[in-house]
mmCIF file of C-alpha atoms in Angstrom:
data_model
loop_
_atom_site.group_PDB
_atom_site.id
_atom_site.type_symbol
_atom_site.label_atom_id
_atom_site.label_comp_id
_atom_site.label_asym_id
_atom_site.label_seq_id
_atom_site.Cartn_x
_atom_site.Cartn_y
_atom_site.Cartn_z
ATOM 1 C CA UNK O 163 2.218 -4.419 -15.388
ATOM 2 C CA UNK O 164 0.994 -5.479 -11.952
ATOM 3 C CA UNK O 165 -0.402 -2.771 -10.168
ATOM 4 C CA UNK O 166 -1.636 -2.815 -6.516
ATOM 5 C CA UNK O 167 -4.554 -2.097 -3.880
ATOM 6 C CA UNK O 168 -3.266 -1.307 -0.898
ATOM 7 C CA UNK O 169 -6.236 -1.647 1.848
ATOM 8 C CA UNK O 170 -6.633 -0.881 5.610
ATOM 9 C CA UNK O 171 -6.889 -4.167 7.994
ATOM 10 C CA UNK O 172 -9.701 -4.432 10.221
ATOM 11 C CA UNK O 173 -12.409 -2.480 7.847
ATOM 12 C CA UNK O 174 -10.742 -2.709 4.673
ATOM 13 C CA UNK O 175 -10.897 0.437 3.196
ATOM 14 C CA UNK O 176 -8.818 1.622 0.321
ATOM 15 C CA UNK O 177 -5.497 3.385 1.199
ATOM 16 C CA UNK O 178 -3.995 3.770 -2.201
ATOM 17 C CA UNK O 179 -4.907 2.722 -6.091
ATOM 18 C CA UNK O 180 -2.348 1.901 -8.179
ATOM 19 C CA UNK O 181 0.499 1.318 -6.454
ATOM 20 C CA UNK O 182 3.813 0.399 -8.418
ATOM 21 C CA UNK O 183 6.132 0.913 -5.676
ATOM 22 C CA UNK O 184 6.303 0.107 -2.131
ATOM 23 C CA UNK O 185 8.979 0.670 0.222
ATOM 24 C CA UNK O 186 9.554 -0.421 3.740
ATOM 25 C CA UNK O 187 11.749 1.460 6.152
ATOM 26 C CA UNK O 188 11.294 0.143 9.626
ATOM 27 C CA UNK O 189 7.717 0.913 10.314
ATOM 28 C CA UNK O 190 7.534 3.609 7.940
ATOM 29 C CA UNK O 191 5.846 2.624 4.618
ATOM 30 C CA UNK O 192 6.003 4.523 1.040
ATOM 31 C CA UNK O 193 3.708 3.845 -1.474
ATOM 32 C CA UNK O 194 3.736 5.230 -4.995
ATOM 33 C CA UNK O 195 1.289 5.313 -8.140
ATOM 34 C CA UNK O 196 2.069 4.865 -11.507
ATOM 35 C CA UNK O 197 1.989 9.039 -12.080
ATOM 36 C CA UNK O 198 4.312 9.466 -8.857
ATOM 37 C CA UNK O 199 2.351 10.479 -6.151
ATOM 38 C CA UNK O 200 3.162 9.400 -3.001
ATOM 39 C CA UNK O 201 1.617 8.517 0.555
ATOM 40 C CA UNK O 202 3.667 7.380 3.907
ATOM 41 C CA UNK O 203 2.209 5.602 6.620
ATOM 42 C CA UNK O 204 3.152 4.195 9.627
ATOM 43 C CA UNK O 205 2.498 0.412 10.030
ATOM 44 C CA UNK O 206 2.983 -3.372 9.128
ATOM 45 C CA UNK O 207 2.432 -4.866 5.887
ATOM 46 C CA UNK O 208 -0.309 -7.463 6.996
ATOM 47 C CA UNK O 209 -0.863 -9.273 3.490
ATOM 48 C CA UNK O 210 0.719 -9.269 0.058
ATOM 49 C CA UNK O 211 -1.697 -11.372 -2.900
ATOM 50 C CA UNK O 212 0.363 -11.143 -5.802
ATOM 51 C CA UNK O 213 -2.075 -12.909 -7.705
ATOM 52 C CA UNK O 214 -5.037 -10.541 -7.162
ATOM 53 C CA UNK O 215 -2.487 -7.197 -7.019
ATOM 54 C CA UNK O 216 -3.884 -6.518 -3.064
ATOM 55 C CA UNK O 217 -1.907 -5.062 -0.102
ATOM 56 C CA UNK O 218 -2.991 -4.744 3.298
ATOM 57 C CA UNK O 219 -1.584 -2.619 5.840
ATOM 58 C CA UNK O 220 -1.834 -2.937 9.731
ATOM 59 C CA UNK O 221 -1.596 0.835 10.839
ATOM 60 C CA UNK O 222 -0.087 2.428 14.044
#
Protein backbone atom coordinates (compact mmCIF):
# COMPACT_ATOMS: atom_id res chain seq x y z
CA UNK A 1 0.00 0.00 0.00
CA UNK A 2 1.58 3.34 -0.87
CA UNK A 3 0.65 5.86 1.42
CA UNK A 4 1.52 9.61 1.19
CA UNK A 5 3.06 12.88 2.90
CA UNK A 6 1.56 15.63 1.74
CA UNK A 7 3.88 18.81 2.73
CA UNK A 8 3.58 22.65 2.47
CA UNK A 9 6.04 24.36 -0.29
CA UNK A 10 8.20 27.02 0.79
CA UNK A 11 8.79 25.67 4.61
CA UNK A 12 7.80 22.24 4.23
CA UNK A 13 5.72 21.46 6.91
CA UNK A 14 3.45 18.50 7.13
CA UNK A 15 -0.17 19.00 5.87
CA UNK A 16 -1.47 15.50 6.08
CA UNK A 17 -0.04 11.76 7.07
CA UNK A 18 -1.26 9.07 5.38
CA UNK A 19 -2.90 10.03 2.58
CA UNK A 20 -4.60 7.29 0.28
CA UNK A 21 -6.64 9.54 -1.69
CA UNK A 22 -6.24 12.75 -3.36
CA UNK A 23 -8.57 14.57 -5.42
CA UNK A 24 -8.26 17.62 -7.55
CA UNK A 25 -11.17 19.85 -8.41
CA UNK A 26 -9.97 23.02 -9.98
CA UNK A 27 -7.97 24.56 -7.25
CA UNK A 28 -9.70 22.84 -4.61
CA UNK A 29 -7.76 19.81 -3.22
CA UNK A 30 -9.16 16.71 -1.01
CA UNK A 31 -7.02 14.64 0.77
CA UNK A 32 -7.97 11.52 2.69
CA UNK A 33 -6.25 9.02 5.27
CA UNK A 34 -6.45 5.54 5.38
CA UNK A 35 -9.31 5.81 8.46
CA UNK A 36 -11.31 8.51 6.29
CA UNK A 37 -10.65 11.70 7.55
CA UNK A 38 -10.51 14.35 5.38
CA UNK A 39 -8.83 17.91 4.81
CA UNK A 40 -9.54 20.49 1.71
CA UNK A 41 -7.28 23.05 0.71
CA UNK A 42 -7.00 25.47 -1.74
CA UNK A 43 -3.89 25.26 -4.01
CA UNK A 44 -1.57 23.57 -6.68
CA UNK A 45 -0.09 20.29 -6.43
CA UNK A 46 3.67 21.41 -6.68
CA UNK A 47 5.37 17.82 -6.57
CA UNK A 48 4.29 14.20 -6.66
CA UNK A 49 7.52 11.45 -5.66
CA UNK A 50 5.92 8.29 -6.07
CA UNK A 51 8.92 6.62 -5.11
CA UNK A 52 9.37 8.21 -1.65
CA UNK A 53 5.20 8.46 -1.10
CA UNK A 54 5.67 12.68 -0.81
CA UNK A 55 3.21 15.39 -1.97
CA UNK A 56 3.72 18.94 -1.98
CA UNK A 57 1.20 21.50 -2.18
CA UNK A 58 1.55 25.22 -3.32
CA UNK A 59 -1.28 26.96 -1.20
CA UNK A 60 -3.51 30.03 -2.02
Amino acid sequence: MCLATVYKTGDDSVLFRNVSRLDVDGKKITLRDILGDEKVFEGSIVMVDLANSIVKLNLD
